[in-house]
Structure formats: structure tokens, C-alpha cells
PDB file of C-alpha atoms and ligand atoms in Angstrom:
ATOM      1  CA  MET A   1     157.963 148.880 156.161  1.00  0.00           C
ATOM      2  CA  ALA A   2     157.111 149.215 152.377  1.00  0.00           C
ATOM      3  CA  GLY A   3     156.857 153.243 151.296  1.00  0.00           C
ATOM      4  CA  ARG A   4     153.604 154.657 149.549  1.00  0.00           C
ATOM      5  CA  VAL A   5     152.594 155.796 146.227  1.00  0.00           C
ATOM      6  CA  ILE A   6     150.956 157.699 144.531  1.00  0.00           C
ATOM      7  CA  ALA A   7     149.969 155.932 140.866  1.00  0.00           C
ATOM      8  CA  ILE A   8     149.481 157.925 137.572  1.00  0.00           C
ATOM      9  CA  ASP A   9     147.591 156.631 134.556  1.00  0.00           C
ATOM     10  CA  GLY A  10     146.982 158.252 131.972  1.00  0.00           C
ATOM     11  CA  PRO A  11     147.052 157.702 127.826  1.00  0.00           C
ATOM     12  CA  ALA A  12     150.568 158.904 125.235  1.00  0.00           C
ATOM     13  CA  ALA A  13     151.195 162.136 125.456  1.00  0.00           C
ATOM     14  CA  SER A  14     148.735 162.293 128.566  1.00  0.00           C
ATOM     15  CA  GLY A  15     150.567 164.505 130.721  1.00  0.00           C
ATOM     16  CA  LYS A  16     151.236 161.378 133.419  1.00  0.00           C
ATOM     17  CA  SER A  17     155.550 162.158 132.889  1.00  0.00           C
ATOM     18  CA  SER A  18     155.652 165.777 133.466  1.00  0.00           C
ATOM     19  CA  VAL A  19     152.700 165.708 136.460  1.00  0.00           C
ATOM     20  CA  ALA A  20     154.281 163.158 138.232  1.00  0.00           C
ATOM     21  CA  ARG A  21     157.450 163.701 138.369  1.00  0.00           C
ATOM     22  CA  SER A  22     156.618 167.687 139.305  1.00  0.00           C
ATOM     23  CA  VAL A  23     154.868 166.297 141.985  1.00  0.00           C
ATOM     24  CA  ALA A  24     157.478 163.691 143.255  1.00  0.00           C
ATOM     25  CA  SER A  25     159.629 166.978 143.294  1.00  0.00           C
ATOM     26  CA  THR A  26     156.594 168.723 145.512  1.00  0.00           C
ATOM     27  CA  LEU A  27     156.830 165.184 148.036  1.00  0.00           C
ATOM     28  CA  GLY A  28     160.314 164.576 147.911  1.00  0.00           C
ATOM     29  CA  PHE A  29     159.263 161.058 146.647  1.00  0.00           C
ATOM     30  CA  LEU A  30     160.932 159.430 144.073  1.00  0.00           C
ATOM     31  CA  PHE A  31     159.581 159.750 140.332  1.00  0.00           C
ATOM     32  CA  VAL A  32     159.555 156.203 138.473  1.00  0.00           C
ATOM     33  CA  SER A  33     157.991 155.881 134.778  1.00  0.00           C
ATOM     34  CA  SER A  34     157.185 152.220 134.235  1.00  0.00           C
ATOM     35  CA  GLY A  35     157.144 152.923 130.632  1.00  0.00           C
ATOM     36  CA  HIS A  36     160.465 152.961 131.182  1.00  0.00           C
ATOM     37  CA  PHE A  37     161.212 149.500 131.946  1.00  0.00           C
ATOM     38  CA  TYR A  38     159.581 148.794 128.889  1.00  0.00           C
ATOM     39  CA  ARG A  39     161.031 150.355 126.696  1.00  0.00           C
ATOM     40  CA  ALA A  40     164.525 149.148 128.653  1.00  0.00           C
ATOM     41  CA  LEU A  41     163.567 146.207 127.451  1.00  0.00           C
ATOM     42  CA  ALA A  42     162.494 147.091 124.253  1.00  0.00           C
ATOM     43  CA  TRP A  43     165.813 148.611 122.744  1.00  0.00           C
ATOM     44  CA  GLY A  44     167.321 145.895 123.959  1.00  0.00           C
ATOM     45  CA  THR A  45     165.247 143.552 121.960  1.00  0.00           C
ATOM     46  CA  VAL A  46     166.004 145.903 119.073  1.00  0.00           C
ATOM     47  CA  ILE A  47     170.126 146.778 119.456  1.00  0.00           C
ATOM     48  CA  GLU A  48     170.037 142.332 120.054  1.00  0.00           C
ATOM     49  CA  SER A  49     167.333 141.750 117.046  1.00  0.00           C
ATOM     50  CA  ILE A  50     165.364 138.836 118.568  1.00  0.00           C
ATOM     51  CA  PRO A  51     162.508 137.675 117.905  1.00  0.00           C
ATOM     52  CA  ASP A  52     158.944 137.191 119.517  1.00  0.00           C
ATOM     53  CA  GLU A  53     159.185 133.126 119.991  1.00  0.00           C
ATOM     54  CA  ALA A  54     162.768 133.830 121.994  1.00  0.00           C
ATOM     55  CA  LEU A  55     161.800 137.009 124.327  1.00  0.00           C
ATOM     56  CA  ASN A  56     161.215 134.380 127.110  1.00  0.00           C
ATOM     57  CA  ASP A  57     164.267 132.919 127.330  1.00  0.00           C
ATOM     58  CA  TRP A  58     166.085 136.372 126.613  1.00  0.00           C
ATOM     59  CA  LEU A  59     164.158 138.297 129.603  1.00  0.00           C
ATOM     60  CA  MET A  60     165.313 135.349 131.913  1.00  0.00           C
ATOM     61  CA  SER A  61     169.584 135.883 131.482  1.00  0.00           C
ATOM     62  CA  ARG A  62     168.451 139.863 132.134  1.00  0.00           C
ATOM     63  CA  HIS A  63     170.029 142.340 134.239  1.00  0.00           C
ATOM     64  CA  LEU A  64     167.859 145.563 134.757  1.00  0.00           C
ATOM     65  CA  GLY A  65     169.614 147.600 137.425  1.00  0.00           C
ATOM     66  CA  VAL A  66     167.738 150.571 138.857  1.00  0.00           C
ATOM     67  CA  GLU A  67     169.836 153.337 139.731  1.00  0.00           C
ATOM     68  CA  GLU A  68     168.831 156.363 142.217  1.00  0.00           C
ATOM     69  CA  LYS A  69     169.645 159.950 140.806  1.00  0.00           C
ATOM     70  CA  GLU A  70     168.198 162.486 142.350  1.00  0.00           C
ATOM     71  CA  ASN A  71     164.711 162.507 142.556  1.00  0.00           C
ATOM     72  CA  SER A  72     163.800 159.812 139.632  1.00  0.00           C
ATOM     73  CA  ILE A  73     166.416 156.614 138.673  1.00  0.00           C
ATOM     74  CA  SER A  74     168.013 155.766 135.703  1.00  0.00           C
ATOM     75  CA  LEU A  75     168.352 151.981 134.466  1.00  0.00           C
ATOM     76  CA  LEU A  76     170.876 149.416 133.247  1.00  0.00           C
ATOM     77  CA  LEU A  77     170.080 147.068 130.966  1.00  0.00           C
ATOM     78  CA  ASP A  78     173.217 144.606 131.595  1.00  0.00           C
ATOM     79  CA  GLY A  79     175.496 147.709 132.791  1.00  0.00           C
ATOM     80  CA  LYS A  80     174.503 150.250 129.922  1.00  0.00           C
ATOM     81  CA  ASP A  81     172.452 152.771 130.200  1.00  0.00           C
ATOM     82  CA  ALA A  82     169.507 153.028 128.612  1.00  0.00           C
ATOM     83  CA  THR A  83     168.624 156.475 128.852  1.00  0.00           C
ATOM     84  CA  SER A  84     169.726 157.549 125.769  1.00  0.00           C
ATOM     85  CA  HIS A  85     167.716 155.172 123.415  1.00  0.00           C
ATOM     86  CA  LEU A  86     163.965 155.563 125.431  1.00  0.00           C
ATOM     87  CA  SER A  87     162.753 157.309 122.725  1.00  0.00           C
ATOM     88  CA  ASP A  88     164.347 156.145 120.051  1.00  0.00           C
ATOM     89  CA  PRO A  89     162.229 155.319 117.436  1.00  0.00           C
ATOM     90  CA  GLU A  90     162.292 152.153 116.186  1.00  0.00           C
ATOM     91  CA  VAL A  91     162.166 151.741 120.913  1.00  0.00           C
ATOM     92  CA  ALA A  92     158.440 153.445 120.659  1.00  0.00           C
ATOM     93  CA  ALA A  93     157.449 151.456 117.438  1.00  0.00           C
ATOM     94  CA  LYS A  94     158.238 148.577 119.287  1.00  0.00           C
ATOM     95  CA  VAL A  95     157.459 149.069 123.089  1.00  0.00           C
ATOM     96  CA  SER A  96     154.059 149.228 122.828  1.00  0.00           C
ATOM     97  CA  GLN A  97     154.314 144.827 121.520  1.00  0.00           C
ATOM     98  CA  ILE A  98     157.271 144.007 124.070  1.00  0.00           C
ATOM     99  CA  ALA A  99     155.052 145.513 127.397  1.00  0.00           C
ATOM    100  CA  SER A 100     151.876 142.782 125.909  1.00  0.00           C
ATOM    101  CA  PHE A 101     153.468 139.859 126.345  1.00  0.00           C
ATOM    102  CA  PRO A 102     152.470 138.393 130.412  1.00  0.00           C
ATOM    103  CA  CYS A 103     156.708 137.753 130.772  1.00  0.00           C
ATOM    104  CA  MET A 104     157.646 141.348 130.290  1.00  0.00           C
ATOM    105  CA  ARG A 105     155.053 142.733 132.231  1.00  0.00           C
ATOM    106  CA  ASP A 106     155.935 139.881 135.002  1.00  0.00           C
ATOM    107  CA  PHE A 107     159.067 141.286 134.823  1.00  0.00           C
ATOM    108  CA  VAL A 108     158.931 144.744 135.132  1.00  0.00           C
ATOM    109  CA  ASN A 109     156.184 144.262 138.534  1.00  0.00           C
ATOM    110  CA  SER A 110     158.303 142.666 140.470  1.00  0.00           C
ATOM    111  CA  ARG A 111     161.187 145.729 139.679  1.00  0.00           C
ATOM    112  CA  LEU A 112     158.516 147.987 140.401  1.00  0.00           C
ATOM    113  CA  HIS A 113     157.300 145.985 143.491  1.00  0.00           C
ATOM    114  CA  ALA A 114     160.150 145.377 144.588  1.00  0.00           C
ATOM    115  CA  LEU A 115     161.097 149.826 144.326  1.00  0.00           C
ATOM    116  CA  ALA A 116     157.939 150.784 146.864  1.00  0.00           C
ATOM    117  CA  GLU A 117     159.287 147.973 149.212  1.00  0.00           C
ATOM    118  CA  GLU A 118     162.618 150.955 149.918  1.00  0.00           C
ATOM    119  CA  ARG A 119     161.093 154.009 148.581  1.00  0.00           C
ATOM    120  CA  ASP A 120     157.819 156.495 148.521  1.00  0.00           C
ATOM    121  CA  LEU A 121     156.924 156.281 144.629  1.00  0.00           C
ATOM    122  CA  VAL A 122     155.508 158.217 142.658  1.00  0.00           C
ATOM    123  CA  MET A 123     155.040 155.926 139.215  1.00  0.00           C
ATOM    124  CA  GLU A 124     153.474 156.556 135.743  1.00  0.00           C
ATOM    125  CA  GLY A 125     152.086 153.885 133.748  1.00  0.00           C
ATOM    126  CA  ARG A 126     148.824 152.359 131.621  1.00  0.00           C
ATOM    127  CA  ASP A 127     148.459 149.952 134.350  1.00  0.00           C
ATOM    128  CA  ILE A 128     149.737 151.533 137.882  1.00  0.00           C
ATOM    129  CA  GLY A 129     146.136 151.955 139.202  1.00  0.00           C
ATOM    130  CA  SER A 130     144.579 148.940 138.099  1.00  0.00           C
ATOM    131  CA  VAL A 131     147.205 146.220 138.278  1.00  0.00           C
ATOM    132  CA  VAL A 132     150.592 147.037 139.714  1.00  0.00           C
ATOM    133  CA  PHE A 133     149.171 148.817 143.553  1.00  0.00           C
ATOM    134  CA  PRO A 134     145.852 148.716 143.217  1.00  0.00           C
ATOM    135  CA  ASP A 135     145.002 148.982 147.363  1.00  0.00           C
ATOM    136  CA  THR A 136     146.701 152.482 147.030  1.00  0.00           C
ATOM    137  CA  PRO A 137     144.405 155.228 148.062  1.00  0.00           C
ATOM    138  CA  TRP A 138     146.329 157.796 145.748  1.00  0.00           C
ATOM    139  CA  LYS A 139     145.187 157.105 142.050  1.00  0.00           C
ATOM    140  CA  PHE A 140     144.615 160.050 139.391  1.00  0.00           C
ATOM    141  CA  TYR A 141     144.234 158.656 135.503  1.00  0.00           C
ATOM    142  CA  LEU A 142     145.533 161.588 132.871  1.00  0.00           C
ATOM    143  CA  ASP A 143     143.699 162.254 130.316  1.00  0.00           C
ATOM    144  CA  ALA A 144     142.949 164.916 126.480  1.00  0.00           C
ATOM    145  CA  SER A 145     141.913 165.194 123.757  1.00  0.00           C
ATOM    146  CA  PRO A 146     143.743 162.660 120.782  1.00  0.00           C
ATOM    147  CA  GLU A 147     144.898 165.683 118.956  1.00  0.00           C
ATOM    148  CA  GLU A 148     146.152 167.737 121.762  1.00  0.00           C
ATOM    149  CA  ARG A 149     148.421 164.413 122.431  1.00  0.00           C
ATOM    150  CA  ALA A 150     149.933 164.549 119.557  1.00  0.00           C
ATOM    151  CA  ARG A 151     150.445 167.943 119.012  1.00  0.00           C
ATOM    152  CA  ARG A 152     152.384 168.079 122.777  1.00  0.00           C
ATOM    153  CA  ARG A 153     154.277 164.964 121.314  1.00  0.00           C
ATOM    154  CA  ALA A 154     155.913 166.699 118.001  1.00  0.00           C
ATOM    155  CA  ARG A 155     156.621 170.170 120.333  1.00  0.00           C
ATOM    156  CA  GLU A 156     159.113 167.353 122.397  1.00  0.00           C
ATOM    157  CA  GLY A 157     159.789 166.834 118.582  1.00  0.00           C
ATOM    158  CA  ASP A 158     159.294 163.026 119.043  1.00  0.00           C
ATOM    159  CA  VAL A 159     158.829 160.352 116.430  1.00  0.00           C
ATOM    160  CA  ASP A 160     155.848 158.391 118.301  1.00  0.00           C
ATOM    161  CA  PRO A 161     153.226 156.992 117.129  1.00  0.00           C
ATOM    162  CA  ILE A 162     150.827 157.989 119.644  1.00  0.00           C
ATOM    163  CA  ALA A 163     147.620 156.762 118.347  1.00  0.00           C
ATOM    164  CA  GLU A 164     148.846 153.413 117.209  1.00  0.00           C
ATOM    165  CA  ARG A 165     150.247 152.777 120.715  1.00  0.00           C
ATOM    166  CA  ASP A 166     146.625 154.426 122.204  1.00  0.00           C
ATOM    167  CA  ARG A 167     145.138 150.824 119.846  1.00  0.00           C
ATOM    168  CA  LEU A 168     147.811 148.210 121.255  1.00  0.00           C
ATOM    169  CA  ASP A 169     147.403 150.050 124.905  1.00  0.00           C
ATOM    170  CA  SER A 170     143.968 149.954 125.144  1.00  0.00           C
ATOM    171  CA  THR A 171     143.317 146.460 123.522  1.00  0.00           C
ATOM    172  CA  ARG A 172     145.807 144.052 124.909  1.00  0.00           C
ATOM    173  CA  VAL A 173     144.739 141.281 126.979  1.00  0.00           C
ATOM    174  CA  THR A 174     146.929 141.756 129.801  1.00  0.00           C
ATOM    175  CA  ALA A 175     146.823 144.609 131.942  1.00  0.00           C
ATOM    176  CA  PRO A 176     145.173 146.652 129.430  1.00  0.00           C
ATOM    177  CA  LEU A 177     144.696 151.120 129.786  1.00  0.00           C
ATOM    178  CA  VAL A 178     141.733 151.260 131.259  1.00  0.00           C
ATOM    179  CA  ILE A 179     140.378 153.680 134.255  1.00  0.00           C
ATOM    180  CA  PRO A 180     141.419 152.535 137.703  1.00  0.00           C
ATOM    181  CA  GLU A 181     138.589 152.078 140.355  1.00  0.00           C
ATOM    182  CA  GLY A 182     138.630 154.633 142.327  1.00  0.00           C
ATOM    183  CA  SER A 183     141.060 156.832 140.508  1.00  0.00           C
ATOM    184  CA  ASP A 184     140.706 160.740 140.478  1.00  0.00           C
ATOM    185  CA  VAL A 185     139.950 161.463 136.371  1.00  0.00           C
ATOM    186  CA  ILE A 186     141.121 164.247 134.890  1.00  0.00           C
ATOM    187  CA  ASP A 187     140.920 165.567 131.297  1.00  0.00           C
ATOM    188  CA  THR A 188     144.073 168.313 130.813  1.00  0.00           C
ATOM    189  CA  THR A 189     143.303 169.062 127.237  1.00  0.00           C
ATOM    190  CA  ARG A 190     142.703 172.851 128.438  1.00  0.00           C
ATOM    191  CA  MET A 191     145.505 173.062 131.226  1.00  0.00           C
ATOM    192  CA  THR A 192     148.842 173.957 132.369  1.00  0.00           C
ATOM    193  CA  LEU A 193     151.257 171.294 133.593  1.00  0.00           C
ATOM    194  CA  GLU A 194     151.283 173.752 136.767  1.00  0.00           C
ATOM    195  CA  GLN A 195     146.881 173.836 137.044  1.00  0.00           C
ATOM    196  CA  VAL A 196     147.681 169.641 136.271  1.00  0.00           C
ATOM    197  CA  VAL A 197     150.164 168.858 139.203  1.00  0.00           C
ATOM    198  CA  ASP A 198     148.185 171.965 141.552  1.00  0.00           C
ATOM    199  CA  VAL A 199     145.037 169.902 141.368  1.00  0.00           C
ATOM    200  CA  VAL A 200     147.142 166.988 141.931  1.00  0.00           C
ATOM    201  CA  ILE A 201     148.255 168.188 144.822  1.00  0.00           C
ATOM    202  CA  SER A 202     145.244 169.749 146.475  1.00  0.00           C
ATOM    203  CA  ARG A 203     143.432 166.045 145.877  1.00  0.00           C
ATOM    204  CA  LEU A 204     146.223 164.407 147.993  1.00  0.00           C
ATOM    205  CA  GLY A 205     145.087 166.259 150.954  1.00  0.00           C
ATOM    206  CA  ASN A 206     147.086 166.150 153.884  1.00  0.00           C
ATOM    207  CA  LEU A 207     149.840 163.673 152.442  1.00  0.00           C
ATOM    208  CA  GLN A 208     153.081 164.086 154.548  1.00  0.00           C
ATOM    209  CA  PRO A 209     155.688 164.339 151.781  1.00  0.00           C
ATOM    210  CA  SER A 210     159.054 162.524 152.326  1.00  0.00           C
ATOM    211  CA  ASN A 211     161.282 162.723 155.378  1.00  0.00           C
ATOM    212  CA  PRO A 212     164.984 163.687 153.961  1.00  0.00           C
TER     213      PRO A 212
HETATM  214  O1   DC B 301     154.275 155.788 128.642  1.00  0.00           O
HETATM  215  P1   DC B 301     155.544 155.877 127.593  1.00  0.00           P
HETATM  216  O2   DC B 301     155.202 156.375 126.450  1.00  0.00           O
HETATM  217  O3   DC B 301     156.845 156.302 128.172  1.00  0.00           O
HETATM  218  O4   DC B 301     154.773 153.657 127.846  1.00  0.00           O
HETATM  219  C1   DC B 301     155.151 153.064 126.701  1.00  0.00           C
HETATM  220  C2   DC B 301     155.055 152.122 126.566  1.00  0.00           C
HETATM  221  O5   DC B 301     155.148 150.995 127.484  1.00  0.00           O
HETATM  222  C3   DC B 301     153.124 152.208 125.547  1.00  0.00           C
HETATM  223  O6   DC B 301     152.992 152.272 125.213  1.00  0.00           O
HETATM  224  C4   DC B 301     152.703 150.810 126.773  1.00  0.00           C
HETATM  225  C5   DC B 301     153.884 150.516 127.725  1.00  0.00           C
HETATM  226  N1   DC B 301     153.436 150.635 128.803  1.00  0.00           N
HETATM  227  C6   DC B 301     152.575 149.738 130.260  1.00  0.00           C
HETATM  228  O7   DC B 301     151.613 148.516 128.752  1.00  0.00           O
HETATM  229  N2   DC B 301     152.096 149.378 131.105  1.00  0.00           N
HETATM  230  C7   DC B 301     152.703 150.500 131.861  1.00  0.00           C
HETATM  231  N3   DC B 301     152.309 150.508 132.910  1.00  0.00           N
HETATM  232  C8   DC B 301     153.581 151.570 131.480  1.00  0.00           C
HETATM  233  C9   DC B 301     153.461 151.608 129.690  1.00  0.00           C
END
């Protein structure tokens, strides 16, 4: 039987990852960042210097493995752990462009669907409630002011061109960032992480935790 999916979408640094991780741990669901899939692939194209016109062929011979660790996953690109490279500045600079290619989106979405066949998931991204799992009844869209999001990234010490990524993520033709129909919109600008998690958990009502 397919698992349940809680979809959490929103722009960069809106708090999605921290909230999704915490909700997943509360419910015993698996936390999945769909952005990590795009980042792992972007990392591969950076280290192998793959030009855009060769992306399709390159992708066909890639293996992106998923390893479950506690309530989360690690990604192995052709057997190499991508984890420590996901926030590399070159990856952050390239990932939105990589994610705009339909072949990349098909590749990632097939892996996200496969995960949901096995496990209950809290999955965060840009198109989870709109495109990847449009039928899930549990959809959230987190937002925060651009200033607050820039402050959060700076506090994390990340070099991340979020304004440019927002522009690319929202204006691309395939699966742009939108507020998914039926989603619960939460402005996290003046909220603590704990407050946002409490709101999400309370709006999930009587959703039962995963069986251990
Ligand atoms: O959530 P993140 O910052 O790790 O995502 C990195 C990039 O991946 C983001 O700029 C756009 C892309 N992305 C996407 O297009 N669709 C998703 N579901 C998740 C991420």
C-alpha cells in the first residue's frame, strides 16, 4: 500500500526543511527534501562539467541511490555520497537552472514517487503539492518576507543567491513554484520554528503517526 505524503512547499529559506524535518520526527514519517535530489544532480554536472545540451544523455547513465538514515535519507550519485556537497556555492548557483530541465524533473519525480510507495513521507520542495503529489490531502505552503529569508540564510553561513533562485524557480515553464491548490498557507516571517511546527501538527488533525 502506498504511504501517506505531507507536502510542504515554499521559496528558499522559508523554513520548509526545518519544519518538515521536525514534523517528520514527531510523526515517525521519513523526511525527504526534493531539493536535495536536484542539488545532487547539479553537483554531478558541476564536477563533470556537463554542458546543457548533453544533460539528457548524461542523466540516462546516472544512478541516484537513496539510503535511509534514521528519519531521513542520503543520496548517492553513482555510489558517491553527495551529502557534503549539497550546499557547495557552485551547486547553489546552478541548481535552479538544472531543475528547470524537464528531463531532470522526470528523473527526480520518478524517484520521489518510488519512495512514497514504501514509506509515509514529509516531503518539502517547490512543486510537491502542485505536481508531484497533487492528490495528497495534506498540503502546506510556507512563506516569509525576502528580507527575513535572506537573514536566515546569512545566519546559516550559506552563500546562496536566493533572490535569483526565487526568480528562476517561480518563472520557469515546467512546474514553477506556485501555491498549490488546497494548501494551507503559513507566513513564517515572525514565527519561531516551534510555532510553525505546532501550527502544522495542529492542522493535521488526527493524522495517525507511522507504525514503528
Ligand atoms: O529547497 P532547496 O533550496 O534545496 O532547492 C534547491 C533548488 O531545487 C531550488 O532552487 C529549485 C529546485 N527545486 C525544484 O525545482 N523543485 C523541487 N520540488 C525542489 C527543489
